[in-house]
C-alpha atoms as one frame of an Amber mdcrd trajectory, in Angstrom:
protein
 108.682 144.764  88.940 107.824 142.410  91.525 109.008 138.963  90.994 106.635
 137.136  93.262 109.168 135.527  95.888 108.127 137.241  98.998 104.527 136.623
  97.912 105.599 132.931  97.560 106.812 132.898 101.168 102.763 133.873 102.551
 101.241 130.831 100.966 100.512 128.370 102.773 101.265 124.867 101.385  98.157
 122.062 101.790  97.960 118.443 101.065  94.564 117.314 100.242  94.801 113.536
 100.992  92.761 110.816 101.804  91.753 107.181 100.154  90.878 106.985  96.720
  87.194 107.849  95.329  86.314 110.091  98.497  86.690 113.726  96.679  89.823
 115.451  97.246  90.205 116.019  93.090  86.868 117.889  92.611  87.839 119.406
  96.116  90.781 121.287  94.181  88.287 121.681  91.449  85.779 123.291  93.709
  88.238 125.495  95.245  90.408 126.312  91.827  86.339 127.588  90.350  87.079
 125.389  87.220  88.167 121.712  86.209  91.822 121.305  87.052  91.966 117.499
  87.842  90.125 114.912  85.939  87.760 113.636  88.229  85.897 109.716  87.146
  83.849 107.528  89.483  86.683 105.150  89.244  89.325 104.743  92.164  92.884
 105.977  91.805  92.066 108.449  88.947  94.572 110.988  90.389  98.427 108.999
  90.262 100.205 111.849  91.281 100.244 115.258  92.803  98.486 118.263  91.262
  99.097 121.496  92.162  96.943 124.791  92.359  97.182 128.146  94.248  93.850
 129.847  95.164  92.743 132.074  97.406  90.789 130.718 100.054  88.721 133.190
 102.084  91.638 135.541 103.160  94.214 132.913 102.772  96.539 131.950  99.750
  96.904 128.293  99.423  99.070 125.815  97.046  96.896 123.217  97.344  98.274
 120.005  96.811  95.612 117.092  94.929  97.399 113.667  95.990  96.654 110.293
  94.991  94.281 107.961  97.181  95.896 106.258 100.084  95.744 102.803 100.043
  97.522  99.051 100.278  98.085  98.878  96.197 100.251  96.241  94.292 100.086
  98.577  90.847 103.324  99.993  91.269 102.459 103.037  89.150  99.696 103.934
  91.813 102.515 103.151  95.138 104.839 105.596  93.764 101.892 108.019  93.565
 100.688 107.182  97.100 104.303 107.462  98.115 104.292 110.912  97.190 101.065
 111.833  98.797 102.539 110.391 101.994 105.764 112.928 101.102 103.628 116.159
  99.747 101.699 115.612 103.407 105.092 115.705 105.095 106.434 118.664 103.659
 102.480 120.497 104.086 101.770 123.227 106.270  98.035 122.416 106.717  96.936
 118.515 105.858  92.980 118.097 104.523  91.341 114.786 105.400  88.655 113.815
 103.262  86.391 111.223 103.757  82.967 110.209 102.055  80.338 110.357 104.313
  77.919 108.779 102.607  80.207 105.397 103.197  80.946 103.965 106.731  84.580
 104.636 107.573  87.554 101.841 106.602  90.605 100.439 107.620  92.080 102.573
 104.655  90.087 105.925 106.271  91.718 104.902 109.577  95.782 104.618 108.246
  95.304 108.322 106.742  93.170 109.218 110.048  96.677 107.995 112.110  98.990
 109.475 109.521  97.496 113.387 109.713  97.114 112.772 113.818 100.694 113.272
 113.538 100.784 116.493 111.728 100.745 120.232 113.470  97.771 121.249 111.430
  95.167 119.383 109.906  91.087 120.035 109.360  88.604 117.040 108.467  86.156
 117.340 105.293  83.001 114.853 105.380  82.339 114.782 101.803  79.331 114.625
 100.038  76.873 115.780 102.370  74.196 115.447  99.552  74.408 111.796  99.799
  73.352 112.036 103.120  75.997 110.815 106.404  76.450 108.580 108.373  80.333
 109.547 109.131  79.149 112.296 111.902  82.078 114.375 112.976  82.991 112.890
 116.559  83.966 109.602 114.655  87.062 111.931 113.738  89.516 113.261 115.579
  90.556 116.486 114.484  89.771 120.117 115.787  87.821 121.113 112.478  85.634
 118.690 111.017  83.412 120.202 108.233  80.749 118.546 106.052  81.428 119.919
 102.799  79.629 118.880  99.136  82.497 119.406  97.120  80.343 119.161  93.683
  78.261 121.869  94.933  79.999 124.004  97.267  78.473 123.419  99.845  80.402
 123.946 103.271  83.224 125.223 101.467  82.991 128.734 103.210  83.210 127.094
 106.436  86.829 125.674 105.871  87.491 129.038 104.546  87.050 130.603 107.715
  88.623 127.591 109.617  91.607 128.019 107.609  91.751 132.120 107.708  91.786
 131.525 112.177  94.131 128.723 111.942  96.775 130.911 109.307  96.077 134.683
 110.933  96.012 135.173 114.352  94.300 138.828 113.630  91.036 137.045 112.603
  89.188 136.249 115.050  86.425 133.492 115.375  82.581 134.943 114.903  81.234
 131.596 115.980  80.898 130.090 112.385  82.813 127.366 112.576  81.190 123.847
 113.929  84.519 122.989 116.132  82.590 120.072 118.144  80.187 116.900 117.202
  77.654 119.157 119.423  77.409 122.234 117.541  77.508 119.771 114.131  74.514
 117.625 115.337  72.668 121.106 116.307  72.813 123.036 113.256  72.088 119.623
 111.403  69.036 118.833 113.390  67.714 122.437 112.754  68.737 121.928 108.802
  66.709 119.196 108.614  63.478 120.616 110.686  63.860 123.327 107.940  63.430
 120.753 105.185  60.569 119.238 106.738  59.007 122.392 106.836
């Protein structure tokens, strides 16, 4: 009988991190397919790290659900953003979220700085059904995806970003939105669909 520890070695660990109240707990959510992290309107919900593995697209991921990062004098919420800065560290693929329905802030910009540093790390503009006005050249990472985390939305794109980044036998069919070009493109057509 198998006991799991070379399967353990193929998955790929992720940090979901960004501020508080931007989406990275119904992220897991979305990804787990059921509710796994309480998820309230009110900031610094999540105090500490949550774990989940899934399958995403081709990959197997332990995703990581981290509290916001922020300035914070409640000490019970710095030891939690403490170990998002840690669990982001130790990751092998770092997910910024942001809410794009909200002008980036100085809080946006210290997690921005922090994944900069890391070997791998994809951008999610959340909740695309509020409408943007984060557009993805504001952020500079390879992969920036809008995603709607409450409906799904976008969520097969950073599938297939993370399959190319984690397995160098899949290759790219041109799916991905890899530039503020491309983004503005397929958004401008999305919209003359609407209107339509």
């Amino acid at each position: 009988e198998d006991d799991g520890t070379e399967e353990d070695s193929d998955i790929i660990k992720v940090a979901i991190v960004g501020k508080p109240n931007v989406g990275k707990s119904s992220l897991l959510n979305a990804l787990a397919g059921y509710e796994r992290v309480i998820v309230t309107e009110i900031a610094g919900t999540t105090r500490d790290t949550v774990e989940e593995t899934v399958m995403l697209g081709k990959t197997r991921l332990r995703l990581i659900d981290t509290a916001g990062i922020r300035e914070t004098e409640d000490r019970i919420e710095a030891i939690g953003v403490e170990r998002s800065r840690k669990a982001a560290e130790n990751a092998d693929l770092v997910i910024f979220v942001c809410d794009g329905s909200e002008a980036l802030t100085e809080d946006d910009r210290i997690v921005i700085d922090a994944c900069c540093e890391m070997d791998n790390a994809i951008a999610l503009i959340n909740k695309s059904d509020k409408g943007s006005v984060v557009v993805p050249s504001d952020l500079p990472f390879m992969y920036v995806i809008p995603i709607c985390a409450k409906t799904g939305e976008g969520l097969d794109l950073l599938a297939d970003a993370v399959d190319v980044m984690f397995a160098n036998e899949t290759p790219c069919d041109g799916s991905i939105l890899t530039n503020p070009r491309q983004f503005d493109a397929i958004r401008r057509a999305y919209e003359a669909m609407q209107r339509s």
